[in-house]
Amino acid sequence: MLSYIAEKLNPKISGILAGLPVGSSITLLFFALENGVDYVTKVALYNIHGLFAALAFSIGYYISTFYKGKFEVFLSLIISFLSYLIIAFILAYVPPHIIFTPLIVISLMIIATIYFSKKENFSIDKKIKTSVSDIFFRIFLTISIFLIVTSLPKYVPSNIAGIFSAFPSVLLPLLLIIHFRHSNLQARTIIKNTPFGLSSVVIYSLVVYFTYGRWGIALGTIIALACSLLYVLVQGKVLKALNLIK
């Protein structure tokens, strides 16, 4: 879906949407259904911790797009994965704080958003017809990533599972598809707009932390999604009013 938006509308819009709590919401929902509300409450703060690693993934991929060559997509994948894994495994053993961790993550996301907003966006001019095999590949890749991430509680401690619940499971397939089918410029455009939406994941996870145990999974999810979307709208208006982003 997001790759379709990138190709038919704008990679910038697709990048912003990729940062929203789509992947985290599905992952935490599966965690709750399979492992219970208490488990999700335990890992929700580690999900926020995991956004440090998600930002490292984004920066690593962005930097790698300045290399253009035969193995550029492979290089981008390796650099972004290594950036993610290094930060993820370090933070897995640093307990998150209910106040300072969200504040630090949101601050970093806003700084990254302001910095990247000054960089050029590249649209997709050449339209490439999407085949049935392309669609199946996109679906297979996305579902495979979700299955791997949601199965982690069976094999790893809750802190590591929580960190990896913030893995960019929606962003990664989108980047690979756009990078393969178009160029490093469009992939760069997607990645530079992702931090704008990633800060909303902090709000989503915080609301899950406070609501799942009190009001249940369904209502907690609805409230969390509503709060995260409201946050994105307010954030955008404030940053634009202050002329910090275009």
PDB file of C-alpha atoms in Angstrom:
ATOM      1  CA  MET A   1       0.000   0.000   0.000  1.00  0.00           C
ATOM      2  CA  LEU A   2       2.711   2.492   0.972  1.00  0.00           C
ATOM      3  CA  SER A   3       4.781   1.609  -2.084  1.00  0.00           C
ATOM      4  CA  TYR A   4       1.694   2.319  -4.203  1.00  0.00           C
ATOM      5  CA  ILE A   5       1.350   5.722  -2.503  1.00  0.00           C
ATOM      6  CA  ALA A   6       5.037   6.422  -3.133  1.00  0.00           C
ATOM      7  CA  GLU A   7       4.756   5.542  -6.812  1.00  0.00           C
ATOM      8  CA  LYS A   8       1.369   7.100  -7.553  1.00  0.00           C
ATOM      9  CA  LEU A   9       1.408  10.108  -5.232  1.00  0.00           C
ATOM     10  CA  ASN A  10       4.638  11.068  -3.500  1.00  0.00           C
ATOM     11  CA  PRO A  11       7.543   9.294  -1.709  1.00  0.00           C
ATOM     12  CA  LYS A  12       7.426  12.051   0.934  1.00  0.00           C
ATOM     13  CA  ILE A  13       3.867  11.154   1.941  1.00  0.00           C
ATOM     14  CA  SER A  14       4.766   7.470   1.948  1.00  0.00           C
ATOM     15  CA  GLY A  15       7.759   8.144   4.212  1.00  0.00           C
ATOM     16  CA  ILE A  16       5.657  10.059   6.737  1.00  0.00           C
ATOM     17  CA  LEU A  17       3.031   7.306   6.809  1.00  0.00           C
ATOM     18  CA  ALA A  18       5.743   4.651   7.231  1.00  0.00           C
ATOM     19  CA  GLY A  19       6.785   6.344  10.471  1.00  0.00           C
ATOM     20  CA  LEU A  20       3.320   6.107  12.014  1.00  0.00           C
ATOM     21  CA  PRO A  21       2.664   3.343  14.582  1.00  0.00           C
ATOM     22  CA  VAL A  22       1.331   0.846  12.052  1.00  0.00           C
ATOM     23  CA  GLY A  23       4.004  -1.786  12.624  1.00  0.00           C
ATOM     24  CA  SER A  24       4.252  -1.254  16.386  1.00  0.00           C
ATOM     25  CA  SER A  25       0.485  -1.322  16.835  1.00  0.00           C
ATOM     26  CA  ILE A  26       0.143  -4.661  15.062  1.00  0.00           C
ATOM     27  CA  THR A  27       3.139  -6.131  16.873  1.00  0.00           C
ATOM     28  CA  LEU A  28       2.011  -5.024  20.343  1.00  0.00           C
ATOM     29  CA  LEU A  29      -1.515  -6.211  19.577  1.00  0.00           C
ATOM     30  CA  PHE A  30      -0.207  -9.666  18.697  1.00  0.00           C
ATOM     31  CA  PHE A  31       1.962  -9.646  21.811  1.00  0.00           C
ATOM     32  CA  ALA A  32      -1.134  -8.908  23.926  1.00  0.00           C
ATOM     33  CA  LEU A  33      -3.303 -11.557  22.280  1.00  0.00           C
ATOM     34  CA  GLU A  34      -0.664 -14.275  22.527  1.00  0.00           C
ATOM     35  CA  ASN A  35       1.106 -13.387  25.765  1.00  0.00           C
ATOM     36  CA  GLY A  36      -1.360 -11.338  27.786  1.00  0.00           C
ATOM     37  CA  VAL A  37      -1.845  -7.723  28.786  1.00  0.00           C
ATOM     38  CA  ASP A  38       0.730  -7.875  31.590  1.00  0.00           C
ATOM     39  CA  TYR A  39       3.403  -8.882  29.090  1.00  0.00           C
ATOM     40  CA  VAL A  40       2.613  -5.962  26.760  1.00  0.00           C
ATOM     41  CA  THR A  41       2.638  -3.527  29.661  1.00  0.00           C
ATOM     42  CA  LYS A  42       6.115  -4.809  30.451  1.00  0.00           C
ATOM     43  CA  VAL A  43       7.455  -4.425  26.902  1.00  0.00           C
ATOM     44  CA  ALA A  44       5.674  -1.199  25.884  1.00  0.00           C
ATOM     45  CA  LEU A  45       8.389   1.030  27.348  1.00  0.00           C
ATOM     46  CA  TYR A  46      11.038  -1.075  25.619  1.00  0.00           C
ATOM     47  CA  ASN A  47       9.160  -0.404  22.384  1.00  0.00           C
ATOM     48  CA  ILE A  48       9.893   3.296  22.950  1.00  0.00           C
ATOM     49  CA  HIS A  49      13.499   2.353  23.701  1.00  0.00           C
ATOM     50  CA  GLY A  50      13.545   0.531  20.379  1.00  0.00           C
ATOM     51  CA  LEU A  51      12.866   3.758  18.533  1.00  0.00           C
ATOM     52  CA  PHE A  52      16.472   4.756  19.199  1.00  0.00           C
ATOM     53  CA  ALA A  53      17.418   1.746  17.093  1.00  0.00           C
ATOM     54  CA  ALA A  54      14.743   2.560  14.491  1.00  0.00           C
ATOM     55  CA  LEU A  55      16.223   6.047  14.125  1.00  0.00           C
ATOM     56  CA  ALA A  56      19.700   4.520  13.794  1.00  0.00           C
ATOM     57  CA  PHE A  57      18.305   2.274  11.034  1.00  0.00           C
ATOM     58  CA  SER A  58      16.895   5.318   9.234  1.00  0.00           C
ATOM     59  CA  ILE A  59      20.082   7.362   9.500  1.00  0.00           C
ATOM     60  CA  GLY A  60      22.191   4.395   8.398  1.00  0.00           C
ATOM     61  CA  TYR A  61      20.019   3.824   5.340  1.00  0.00           C
ATOM     62  CA  TYR A  62      19.939   7.535   4.516  1.00  0.00           C
ATOM     63  CA  ILE A  63      23.731   7.853   4.622  1.00  0.00           C
ATOM     64  CA  SER A  64      24.161   4.725   2.501  1.00  0.00           C
ATOM     65  CA  THR A  65      21.997   6.149  -0.304  1.00  0.00           C
ATOM     66  CA  PHE A  66      24.793   8.550  -1.219  1.00  0.00           C
ATOM     67  CA  TYR A  67      26.659   5.565  -2.613  1.00  0.00           C
ATOM     68  CA  LYS A  68      25.522   4.630  -6.105  1.00  0.00           C
ATOM     69  CA  GLY A  69      26.795   1.431  -7.602  1.00  0.00           C
ATOM     70  CA  LYS A  70      26.069  -2.142  -8.500  1.00  0.00           C
ATOM     71  CA  PHE A  71      25.442  -3.284  -4.923  1.00  0.00           C
ATOM     72  CA  GLU A  72      23.921  -0.103  -3.547  1.00  0.00           C
ATOM     73  CA  VAL A  73      20.716  -1.723  -2.276  1.00  0.00           C
ATOM     74  CA  PHE A  74      22.647  -4.524  -0.604  1.00  0.00           C
ATOM     75  CA  LEU A  75      25.020  -1.998   0.987  1.00  0.00           C
ATOM     76  CA  SER A  76      22.099   0.083   2.276  1.00  0.00           C
ATOM     77  CA  LEU A  77      20.519  -3.015   3.769  1.00  0.00           C
ATOM     78  CA  ILE A  78      23.724  -4.087   5.527  1.00  0.00           C
ATOM     79  CA  ILE A  79      24.527  -0.628   6.932  1.00  0.00           C
ATOM     80  CA  SER A  80      20.997   0.017   8.179  1.00  0.00           C
ATOM     81  CA  PHE A  81      20.716  -3.450   9.757  1.00  0.00           C
ATOM     82  CA  LEU A  82      24.070  -3.151  11.513  1.00  0.00           C
ATOM     83  CA  SER A  83      23.159   0.312  12.788  1.00  0.00           C
ATOM     84  CA  TYR A  84      19.887  -1.056  14.109  1.00  0.00           C
ATOM     85  CA  LEU A  85      21.305  -4.182  15.736  1.00  0.00           C
ATOM     86  CA  ILE A  86      24.166  -2.403  17.507  1.00  0.00           C
ATOM     87  CA  ILE A  87      21.886   0.163  19.120  1.00  0.00           C
ATOM     88  CA  ALA A  88      19.126  -2.379  19.798  1.00  0.00           C
ATOM     89  CA  PHE A  89      21.296  -4.822  21.729  1.00  0.00           C
ATOM     90  CA  ILE A  90      22.961  -2.054  23.721  1.00  0.00           C
ATOM     91  CA  LEU A  91      19.630  -0.533  24.748  1.00  0.00           C
ATOM     92  CA  ALA A  92      18.064  -3.897  25.527  1.00  0.00           C
ATOM     93  CA  TYR A  93      20.094  -3.886  28.725  1.00  0.00           C
ATOM     94  CA  VAL A  94      19.441  -0.248  29.630  1.00  0.00           C
ATOM     95  CA  PRO A  95      16.131  -0.014  31.549  1.00  0.00           C
ATOM     96  CA  PRO A  96      13.788   2.599  30.014  1.00  0.00           C
ATOM     97  CA  HIS A  97      12.491   5.440  32.159  1.00  0.00           C
ATOM     98  CA  ILE A  98       8.791   6.284  32.097  1.00  0.00           C
ATOM     99  CA  ILE A  99       9.505  10.027  31.687  1.00  0.00           C
ATOM    100  CA  PHE A 100      13.023  10.582  30.391  1.00  0.00           C
ATOM    101  CA  THR A 101      13.027   7.892  27.685  1.00  0.00           C
ATOM    102  CA  PRO A 102       9.930   9.257  25.871  1.00  0.00           C
ATOM    103  CA  LEU A 103      11.191  12.853  26.181  1.00  0.00           C
ATOM    104  CA  ILE A 104      14.620  11.983  24.792  1.00  0.00           C
ATOM    105  CA  VAL A 105      13.202   9.928  21.912  1.00  0.00           C
ATOM    106  CA  ILE A 106      10.674  12.598  20.914  1.00  0.00           C
ATOM    107  CA  SER A 107      13.388  15.269  21.090  1.00  0.00           C
ATOM    108  CA  LEU A 108      15.671  13.233  18.829  1.00  0.00           C
ATOM    109  CA  MET A 109      12.843  12.611  16.344  1.00  0.00           C
ATOM    110  CA  ILE A 110      11.986  16.321  16.210  1.00  0.00           C
ATOM    111  CA  ILE A 111      15.644  17.256  15.716  1.00  0.00           C
ATOM    112  CA  ALA A 112      15.929  14.696  12.913  1.00  0.00           C
ATOM    113  CA  THR A 113      12.673  15.960  11.364  1.00  0.00           C
ATOM    114  CA  ILE A 114      13.889  19.563  11.366  1.00  0.00           C
ATOM    115  CA  TYR A 115      17.278  18.582   9.937  1.00  0.00           C
ATOM    116  CA  PHE A 116      15.893  16.375   7.171  1.00  0.00           C
ATOM    117  CA  SER A 117      13.197  18.884   6.200  1.00  0.00           C
ATOM    118  CA  LYS A 118      15.920  21.078   4.729  1.00  0.00           C
ATOM    119  CA  LYS A 119      17.008  18.293   2.406  1.00  0.00           C
ATOM    120  CA  GLU A 120      15.616  17.881  -1.092  1.00  0.00           C
ATOM    121  CA  ASN A 121      12.704  15.563  -1.857  1.00  0.00           C
ATOM    122  CA  PHE A 122      12.777  13.519  -5.047  1.00  0.00           C
ATOM    123  CA  SER A 123       9.547  12.485  -6.727  1.00  0.00           C
ATOM    124  CA  ILE A 124       9.004   9.444  -8.945  1.00  0.00           C
ATOM    125  CA  ASP A 125       8.743  10.545 -12.555  1.00  0.00           C
ATOM    126  CA  LYS A 126       9.068   7.193 -14.287  1.00  0.00           C
ATOM    127  CA  LYS A 127       5.965   5.095 -13.734  1.00  0.00           C
ATOM    128  CA  ILE A 128       6.563   1.347 -13.663  1.00  0.00           C
ATOM    129  CA  LYS A 129       3.669  -1.041 -14.014  1.00  0.00           C
ATOM    130  CA  THR A 130       3.200  -3.265 -10.975  1.00  0.00           C
ATOM    131  CA  SER A 131       2.861  -6.934 -11.843  1.00  0.00           C
ATOM    132  CA  VAL A 132       0.998  -9.606  -9.902  1.00  0.00           C
ATOM    133  CA  SER A 133       4.321 -11.141  -8.873  1.00  0.00           C
ATOM    134  CA  ASP A 134       5.437  -7.759  -7.491  1.00  0.00           C
ATOM    135  CA  ILE A 135       2.304  -7.545  -5.364  1.00  0.00           C
ATOM    136  CA  PHE A 136       2.761 -11.056  -3.991  1.00  0.00           C
ATOM    137  CA  PHE A 137       6.427 -10.347  -3.237  1.00  0.00           C
ATOM    138  CA  ARG A 138       5.511  -7.199  -1.293  1.00  0.00           C
ATOM    139  CA  ILE A 139       2.858  -9.041   0.698  1.00  0.00           C
ATOM    140  CA  PHE A 140       5.177 -11.986   1.387  1.00  0.00           C
ATOM    141  CA  LEU A 141       8.035  -9.742   2.526  1.00  0.00           C
ATOM    142  CA  THR A 142       5.874  -7.668   4.875  1.00  0.00           C
ATOM    143  CA  ILE A 143       4.099 -10.661   6.407  1.00  0.00           C
ATOM    144  CA  SER A 144       7.405 -12.522   6.868  1.00  0.00           C
ATOM    145  CA  ILE A 145       8.895  -9.626   8.848  1.00  0.00           C
ATOM    146  CA  PHE A 146       5.804  -9.371  11.049  1.00  0.00           C
ATOM    147  CA  LEU A 147       5.801 -13.113  11.722  1.00  0.00           C
ATOM    148  CA  ILE A 148       9.449 -13.050  12.760  1.00  0.00           C
ATOM    149  CA  VAL A 149       9.014 -10.065  15.080  1.00  0.00           C
ATOM    150  CA  THR A 150       5.764 -11.289  16.675  1.00  0.00           C
ATOM    151  CA  SER A 151       7.262 -14.723  17.367  1.00  0.00           C
ATOM    152  CA  LEU A 152      10.183 -13.291  19.364  1.00  0.00           C
ATOM    153  CA  PRO A 153       8.506 -13.581  22.816  1.00  0.00           C
ATOM    154  CA  LYS A 154       8.747 -17.362  22.473  1.00  0.00           C
ATOM    155  CA  TYR A 155      12.517 -17.296  22.086  1.00  0.00           C
ATOM    156  CA  VAL A 156      13.984 -14.160  23.702  1.00  0.00           C
ATOM    157  CA  PRO A 157      13.543 -12.195  26.975  1.00  0.00           C
ATOM    158  CA  SER A 158      10.838  -9.527  27.130  1.00  0.00           C
ATOM    159  CA  ASN A 159      13.331  -6.657  26.988  1.00  0.00           C
ATOM    160  CA  ILE A 160      14.727  -7.801  23.638  1.00  0.00           C
ATOM    161  CA  ALA A 161      11.261  -8.602  22.279  1.00  0.00           C
ATOM    162  CA  GLY A 162      10.156  -5.120  23.319  1.00  0.00           C
ATOM    163  CA  ILE A 163      13.096  -3.488  21.585  1.00  0.00           C
ATOM    164  CA  PHE A 164      12.420  -5.400  18.375  1.00  0.00           C
ATOM    165  CA  SER A 165       8.707  -4.610  18.498  1.00  0.00           C
ATOM    166  CA  ALA A 166       9.790  -1.189  17.207  1.00  0.00           C
ATOM    167  CA  PHE A 167      11.605  -2.726  14.235  1.00  0.00           C
ATOM    168  CA  PRO A 168      10.730  -0.795  11.042  1.00  0.00           C
ATOM    169  CA  SER A 169       8.720  -3.709   9.652  1.00  0.00           C
ATOM    170  CA  VAL A 170       6.615  -1.446   7.423  1.00  0.00           C
ATOM    171  CA  LEU A 171       9.459   0.831   6.368  1.00  0.00           C
ATOM    172  CA  LEU A 172      11.946  -1.866   5.332  1.00  0.00           C
ATOM    173  CA  PRO A 173       9.852  -3.521   2.575  1.00  0.00           C
ATOM    174  CA  LEU A 174       8.857  -0.068   1.314  1.00  0.00           C
ATOM    175  CA  LEU A 175      12.485   1.043   1.054  1.00  0.00           C
ATOM    176  CA  LEU A 176      13.631  -2.119  -0.676  1.00  0.00           C
ATOM    177  CA  ILE A 177      10.821  -1.956  -3.231  1.00  0.00           C
ATOM    178  CA  ILE A 178      11.335   1.721  -4.061  1.00  0.00           C
ATOM    179  CA  HIS A 179      15.121   1.440  -4.081  1.00  0.00           C
ATOM    180  CA  PHE A 180      15.039  -1.587  -6.411  1.00  0.00           C
ATOM    181  CA  ARG A 181      12.364  -0.245  -8.752  1.00  0.00           C
ATOM    182  CA  HIS A 182      13.469   3.373  -8.889  1.00  0.00           C
ATOM    183  CA  SER A 183      16.645   4.791  -7.334  1.00  0.00           C
ATOM    184  CA  ASN A 184      18.534   5.774  -4.220  1.00  0.00           C
ATOM    185  CA  LEU A 185      17.065   9.288  -4.485  1.00  0.00           C
ATOM    186  CA  GLN A 186      13.481   8.152  -3.945  1.00  0.00           C
ATOM    187  CA  ALA A 187      14.583   5.814  -1.141  1.00  0.00           C
ATOM    188  CA  ARG A 188      16.355   8.780   0.467  1.00  0.00           C
ATOM    189  CA  THR A 189      13.175  10.840   0.213  1.00  0.00           C
ATOM    190  CA  ILE A 190      11.188   8.167   2.037  1.00  0.00           C
ATOM    191  CA  ILE A 191      13.729   7.723   4.809  1.00  0.00           C
ATOM    192  CA  LYS A 192      14.202  11.455   5.448  1.00  0.00           C
ATOM    193  CA  ASN A 193      10.486  11.921   6.105  1.00  0.00           C
ATOM    194  CA  THR A 194      10.108   8.932   8.421  1.00  0.00           C
ATOM    195  CA  PRO A 195      11.239  10.583  11.722  1.00  0.00           C
ATOM    196  CA  PHE A 196       8.274  12.987  11.463  1.00  0.00           C
ATOM    197  CA  GLY A 197       5.914  10.071  12.050  1.00  0.00           C
ATOM    198  CA  LEU A 198       8.137   7.995  14.335  1.00  0.00           C
ATOM    199  CA  SER A 199       7.643  10.320  17.304  1.00  0.00           C
ATOM    200  CA  SER A 200       3.960   9.336  17.295  1.00  0.00           C
ATOM    201  CA  VAL A 201       5.009   5.768  18.140  1.00  0.00           C
ATOM    202  CA  VAL A 202       6.204   7.106  21.499  1.00  0.00           C
ATOM    203  CA  ILE A 203       2.714   8.396  22.232  1.00  0.00           C
ATOM    204  CA  TYR A 204       1.141   5.150  21.040  1.00  0.00           C
ATOM    205  CA  SER A 205       3.302   2.975  23.289  1.00  0.00           C
ATOM    206  CA  LEU A 206       2.826   5.250  26.298  1.00  0.00           C
ATOM    207  CA  VAL A 207      -0.955   5.095  25.920  1.00  0.00           C
ATOM    208  CA  VAL A 208      -0.793   1.299  25.564  1.00  0.00           C
ATOM    209  CA  TYR A 209       1.278   1.155  28.751  1.00  0.00           C
ATOM    210  CA  PHE A 210      -1.378   3.066  30.702  1.00  0.00           C
ATOM    211  CA  THR A 211      -4.602   1.778  29.078  1.00  0.00           C
ATOM    212  CA  TYR A 212      -4.256  -1.921  28.235  1.00  0.00           C
ATOM    213  CA  GLY A 213      -4.395  -3.019  31.854  1.00  0.00           C
ATOM    214  CA  ARG A 214      -7.191  -0.627  32.771  1.00  0.00           C
ATOM    215  CA  TRP A 215      -9.503  -0.651  29.735  1.00  0.00           C
ATOM    216  CA  GLY A 216      -8.473  -3.717  27.764  1.00  0.00           C
ATOM    217  CA  ILE A 217      -6.812  -4.396  24.462  1.00  0.00           C
ATOM    218  CA  ALA A 218      -9.511  -3.165  22.045  1.00  0.00           C
ATOM    219  CA  LEU A 219     -10.292   0.157  23.697  1.00  0.00           C
ATOM    220  CA  GLY A 220      -6.643   0.713  24.603  1.00  0.00           C
ATOM    221  CA  THR A 221      -5.614   0.245  20.972  1.00  0.00           C
ATOM    222  CA  ILE A 222      -8.259   2.669  19.709  1.00  0.00           C
ATOM    223  CA  ILE A 223      -7.285   5.321  22.254  1.00  0.00           C
ATOM    224  CA  ALA A 224      -3.583   4.836  21.505  1.00  0.00           C
ATOM    225  CA  LEU A 225      -4.098   5.207  17.747  1.00  0.00           C
ATOM    226  CA  ALA A 226      -6.272   8.300  18.218  1.00  0.00           C
ATOM    227  CA  CYS A 227      -3.720   9.945  20.522  1.00  0.00           C
ATOM    228  CA  SER A 228      -0.783   9.175  18.223  1.00  0.00           C
ATOM    229  CA  LEU A 229      -2.562  10.588  15.165  1.00  0.00           C
ATOM    230  CA  LEU A 230      -3.598  13.687  17.103  1.00  0.00           C
ATOM    231  CA  TYR A 231      -0.008  14.142  18.205  1.00  0.00           C
ATOM    232  CA  VAL A 232       1.250  14.001  14.601  1.00  0.00           C
ATOM    233  CA  LEU A 233      -1.242  16.663  13.516  1.00  0.00           C
ATOM    234  CA  VAL A 234      -0.353  18.974  16.404  1.00  0.00           C
ATOM    235  CA  GLN A 235       3.373  18.381  15.915  1.00  0.00           C
ATOM    236  CA  GLY A 236       3.136  19.278  12.231  1.00  0.00           C
ATOM    237  CA  LYS A 237       1.176  22.472  12.871  1.00  0.00           C
ATOM    238  CA  VAL A 238       3.543  23.620  15.633  1.00  0.00           C
ATOM    239  CA  LEU A 239       6.716  22.948  13.635  1.00  0.00           C
ATOM    240  CA  LYS A 240       5.287  24.705  10.582  1.00  0.00           C
ATOM    241  CA  ALA A 241       4.065  27.656  12.655  1.00  0.00           C
ATOM    242  CA  LEU A 242       7.601  28.048  14.002  1.00  0.00           C
ATOM    243  CA  ASN A 243       9.009  27.739  10.448  1.00  0.00           C
ATOM    244  CA  LEU A 244      11.097  24.754  11.520  1.00  0.00           C
ATOM    245  CA  ILE A 245       9.868  22.544   8.691  1.00  0.00           C
ATOM    246  CA  LYS A 246       8.562  23.230   5.195  1.00  0.00           C
TER     247      LYS A 246
END
